[in-house]
XYZ file of C-alpha atoms in Angstrom:
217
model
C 62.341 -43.552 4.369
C 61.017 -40.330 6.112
C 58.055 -40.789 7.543
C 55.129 -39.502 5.944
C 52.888 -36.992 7.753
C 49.328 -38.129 7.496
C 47.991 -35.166 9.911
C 44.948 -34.038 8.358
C 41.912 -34.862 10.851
C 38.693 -36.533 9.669
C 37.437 -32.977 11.127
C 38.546 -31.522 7.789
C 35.817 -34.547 6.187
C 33.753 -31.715 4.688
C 31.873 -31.806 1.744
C 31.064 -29.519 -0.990
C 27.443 -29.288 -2.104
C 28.133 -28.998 -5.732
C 30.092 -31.033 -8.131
C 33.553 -30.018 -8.638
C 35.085 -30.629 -12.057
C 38.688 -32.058 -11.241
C 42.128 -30.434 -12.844
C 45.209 -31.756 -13.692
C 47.442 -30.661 -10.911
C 51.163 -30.483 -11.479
C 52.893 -32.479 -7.885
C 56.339 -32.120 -9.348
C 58.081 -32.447 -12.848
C 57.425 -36.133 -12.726
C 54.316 -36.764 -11.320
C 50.577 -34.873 -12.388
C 47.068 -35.507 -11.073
C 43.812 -34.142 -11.146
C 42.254 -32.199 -8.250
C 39.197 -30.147 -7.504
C 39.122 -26.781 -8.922
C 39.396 -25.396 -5.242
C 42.517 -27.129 -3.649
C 44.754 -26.025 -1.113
C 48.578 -26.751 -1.440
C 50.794 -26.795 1.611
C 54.622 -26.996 2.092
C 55.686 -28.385 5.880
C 59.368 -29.358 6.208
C 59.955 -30.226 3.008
C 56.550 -31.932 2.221
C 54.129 -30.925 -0.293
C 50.574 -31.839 0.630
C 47.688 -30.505 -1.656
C 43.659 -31.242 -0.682
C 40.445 -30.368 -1.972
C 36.378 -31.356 -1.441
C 35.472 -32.959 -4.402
C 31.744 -34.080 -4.703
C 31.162 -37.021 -2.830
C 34.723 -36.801 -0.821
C 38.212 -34.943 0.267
C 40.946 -35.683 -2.225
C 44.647 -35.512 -0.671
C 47.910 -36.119 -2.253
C 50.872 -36.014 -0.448
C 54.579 -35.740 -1.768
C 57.189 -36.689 0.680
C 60.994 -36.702 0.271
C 62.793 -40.121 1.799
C 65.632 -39.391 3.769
C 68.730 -37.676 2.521
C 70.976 -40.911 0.951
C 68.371 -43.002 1.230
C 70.300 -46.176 -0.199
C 68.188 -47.475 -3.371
C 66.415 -51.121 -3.037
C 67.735 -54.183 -4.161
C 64.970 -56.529 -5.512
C 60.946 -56.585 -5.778
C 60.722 -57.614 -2.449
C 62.447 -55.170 -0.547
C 59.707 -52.772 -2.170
C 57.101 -55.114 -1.330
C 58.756 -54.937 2.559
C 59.136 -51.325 2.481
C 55.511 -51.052 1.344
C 53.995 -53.014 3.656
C 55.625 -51.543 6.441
C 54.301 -47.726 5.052
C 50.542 -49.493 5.277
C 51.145 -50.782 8.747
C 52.490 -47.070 10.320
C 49.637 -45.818 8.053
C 47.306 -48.319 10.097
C 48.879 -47.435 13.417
C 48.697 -43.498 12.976
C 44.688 -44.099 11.691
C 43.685 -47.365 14.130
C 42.021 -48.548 11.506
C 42.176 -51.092 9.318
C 43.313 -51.884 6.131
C 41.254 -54.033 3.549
C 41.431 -54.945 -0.463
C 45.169 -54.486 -0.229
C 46.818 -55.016 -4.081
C 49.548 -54.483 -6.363
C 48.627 -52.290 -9.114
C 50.982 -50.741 -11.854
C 51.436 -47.112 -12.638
C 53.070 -45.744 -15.834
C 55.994 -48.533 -15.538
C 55.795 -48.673 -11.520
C 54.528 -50.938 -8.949
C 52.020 -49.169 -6.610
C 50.173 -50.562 -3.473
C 46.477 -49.483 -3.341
C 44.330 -50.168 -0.121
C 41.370 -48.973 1.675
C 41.796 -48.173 5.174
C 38.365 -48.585 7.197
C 37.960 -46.097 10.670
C 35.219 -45.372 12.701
C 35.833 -43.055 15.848
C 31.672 -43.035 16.709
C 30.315 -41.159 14.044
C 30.087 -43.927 11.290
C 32.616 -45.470 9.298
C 34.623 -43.279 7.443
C 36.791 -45.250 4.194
C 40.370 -43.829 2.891
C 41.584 -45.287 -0.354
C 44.783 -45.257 -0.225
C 47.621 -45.337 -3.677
C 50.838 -45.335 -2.524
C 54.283 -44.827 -4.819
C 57.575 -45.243 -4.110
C 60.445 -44.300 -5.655
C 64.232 -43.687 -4.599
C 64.157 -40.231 -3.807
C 60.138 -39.620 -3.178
C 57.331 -41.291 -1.779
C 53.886 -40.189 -3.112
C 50.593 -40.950 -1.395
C 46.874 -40.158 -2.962
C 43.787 -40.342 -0.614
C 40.216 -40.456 -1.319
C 38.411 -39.669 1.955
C 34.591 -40.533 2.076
C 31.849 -41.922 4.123
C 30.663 -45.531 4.139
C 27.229 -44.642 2.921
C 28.711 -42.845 -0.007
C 30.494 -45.826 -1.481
C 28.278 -47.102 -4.369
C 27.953 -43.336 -5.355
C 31.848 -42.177 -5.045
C 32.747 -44.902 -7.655
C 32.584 -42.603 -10.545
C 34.692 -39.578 -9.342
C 37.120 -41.945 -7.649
C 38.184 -43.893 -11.140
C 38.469 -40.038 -12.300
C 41.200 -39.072 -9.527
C 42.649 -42.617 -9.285
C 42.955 -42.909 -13.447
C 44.355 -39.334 -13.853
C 47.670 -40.151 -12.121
C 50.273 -39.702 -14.374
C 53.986 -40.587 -14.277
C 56.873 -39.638 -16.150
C 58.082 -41.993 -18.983
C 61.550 -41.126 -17.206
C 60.160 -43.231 -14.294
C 61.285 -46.802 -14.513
C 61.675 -49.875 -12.083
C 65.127 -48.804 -11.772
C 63.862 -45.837 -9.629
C 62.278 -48.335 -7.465
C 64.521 -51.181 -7.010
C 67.712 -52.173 -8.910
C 67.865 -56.410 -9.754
C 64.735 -57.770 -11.584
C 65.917 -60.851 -10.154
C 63.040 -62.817 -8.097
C 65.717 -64.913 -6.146
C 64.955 -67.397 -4.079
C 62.292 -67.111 -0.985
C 63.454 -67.549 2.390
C 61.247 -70.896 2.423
C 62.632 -71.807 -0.718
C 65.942 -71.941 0.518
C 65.138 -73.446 3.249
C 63.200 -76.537 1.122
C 66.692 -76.697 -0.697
C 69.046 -77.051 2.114
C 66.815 -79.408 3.925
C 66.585 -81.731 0.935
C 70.065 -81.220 0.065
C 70.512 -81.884 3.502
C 68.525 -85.422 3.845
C 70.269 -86.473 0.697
C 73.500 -86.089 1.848
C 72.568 -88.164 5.084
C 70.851 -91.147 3.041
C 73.572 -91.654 0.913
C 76.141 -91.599 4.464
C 73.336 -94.483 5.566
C 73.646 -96.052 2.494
C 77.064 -96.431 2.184
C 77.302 -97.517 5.693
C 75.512 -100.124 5.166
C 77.029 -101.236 2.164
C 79.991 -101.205 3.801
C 78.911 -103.117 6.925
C 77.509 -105.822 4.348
C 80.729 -106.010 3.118
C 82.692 -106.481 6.156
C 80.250 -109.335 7.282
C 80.681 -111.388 3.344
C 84.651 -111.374 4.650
C-alpha cells in the first residue's frame, strides 16, 4: 500500500472565527463528504488532499492510490493487519499516540476510527482519525482540534464524520475477498496440541495394555 502523506503541520491548526456551514464535497465518483465552504484541494503525486477551518477545528481528507497491482486481501484479518499497521506509521510520523481505537462500518465497509493524542509544548492537540481501505484506494478523514475544544467540537464532528458517503458499488469484496473467519493462529495451535496429546495417550495406553498382556502370559 503506498504510503500515505500525512504532511500538513499542526502550524496550519488555524481557526476560523465564524461558523462555517459544511458542503458535500465530491473526493471521487465513489466517495462524497462534507467540507467547509472555504476548502483547499491539492493534487501531489497522484494524491488528492482537500482541507478547510471549520468552526471549532481543521477538517482534512486525504485520497491516496495503493500501489500499482496492489494484490487484493484475502480474509478480515489481513484488513485488520493492514489497518493496524496504517495507525502505527500514522503514530510514528505524529509521535503521538493513538487512543479509542474501533471498528466502525461505512456504507457496507469496515473502517478503523481512532484519535491520535500529540502535544509538542503548546497543549495537546487531538486528530480523529477514519480510515478506509479499499483495493485500489485508501481514504483518510481528519478532524484536527485542541484538547480544550473537545466537549464543544462534538457537534460539528458527528456532522463531518456522518456525512461520509460511499458508493452502493462499494462492497467487502473491494476490501478483502473470503468472508471466511478461519481459524486463529492460537486456535490452531490449541488443535494440534490436543490432537497432539491425544495421539500420545492413546500410544501410552496401548503400551500398557500391551505390557499387561505380555506379563498374564
Amino acid at each position: 500500500m503506498k504510503k500515505i502523506l500525512i504532511s500538513l503541520s499542526l502550524v496550519l491548526f488555524t481557526i476560523a472565527g465564524f461558523a462555517q456551514k459544511l458542503k458535500p464535497v465530491v473526493v471521487d465518483s465513489l466517495v462524497t463528504v462534507s467540507l467547509p465552504q472555504k476548502y483547499v484541494r491539492k493534487d501531489t503525486l497522484g494524491q488528492t488532499t482537500y482541507s478547510g477551518n471549520s468552526q471549532y477545528g481543521y477538517m482534512v481528507v486525504i485520497r491516496a492510490p495503493n500501489a500499482v497491482g496492489n494484490q487484493p486481501l484475502d480474509k478480515e484479518r489481513d484488513l485488520n493487519k493492514v489497518l493496524k499497521d496504517y495507525i502505527d506509521g500514522i503514530k510514528g510520523q505524529a509521535s503521538g499516540s493513538a487512543q479509542y481505537v474501533r471498528d466502525t462500518t461505512i456504507g457496507r465497509l469496515k473502517a478503523k476510527t481512532f484519535t491520535l493524542s500529540i502535544n509538542e509544548g503548546a497543549g495537546v492537540k487531538l486528530r480523529n482519525f477514519i480510515i478506509i481501505y479499499t483495493k485500489e484506494v485508501t481514504y483518510t478523514f481528519e478532524y484536527f482540534y485542541e484538547e480544550a475544544r473537545q466537549d464543544v467540537i462534538k457537534d460539528e464532528y458527528k456532522a463531518f464524520s456522518s456525512s461520509i458517503k460511499l458508493a452502493p458499488e462499494l462492497t467487502r469484496t473491494d476490501q478483502y475477498l473470503s468472508n471466511e473467519k478461519g481459524i486463529s493462529p492460537n486456535a490452531k495451535l490449541g488443535i494440534y496440541g490436543g490432537g497432539a496429546l491425544i495421539v500420545i495417550i492413546i500410544i501410552v495406553v496401548l503400551v500398557r495394555r500391551k505390557k499387561k498382556h505380555q506379563e498374564h502370559h
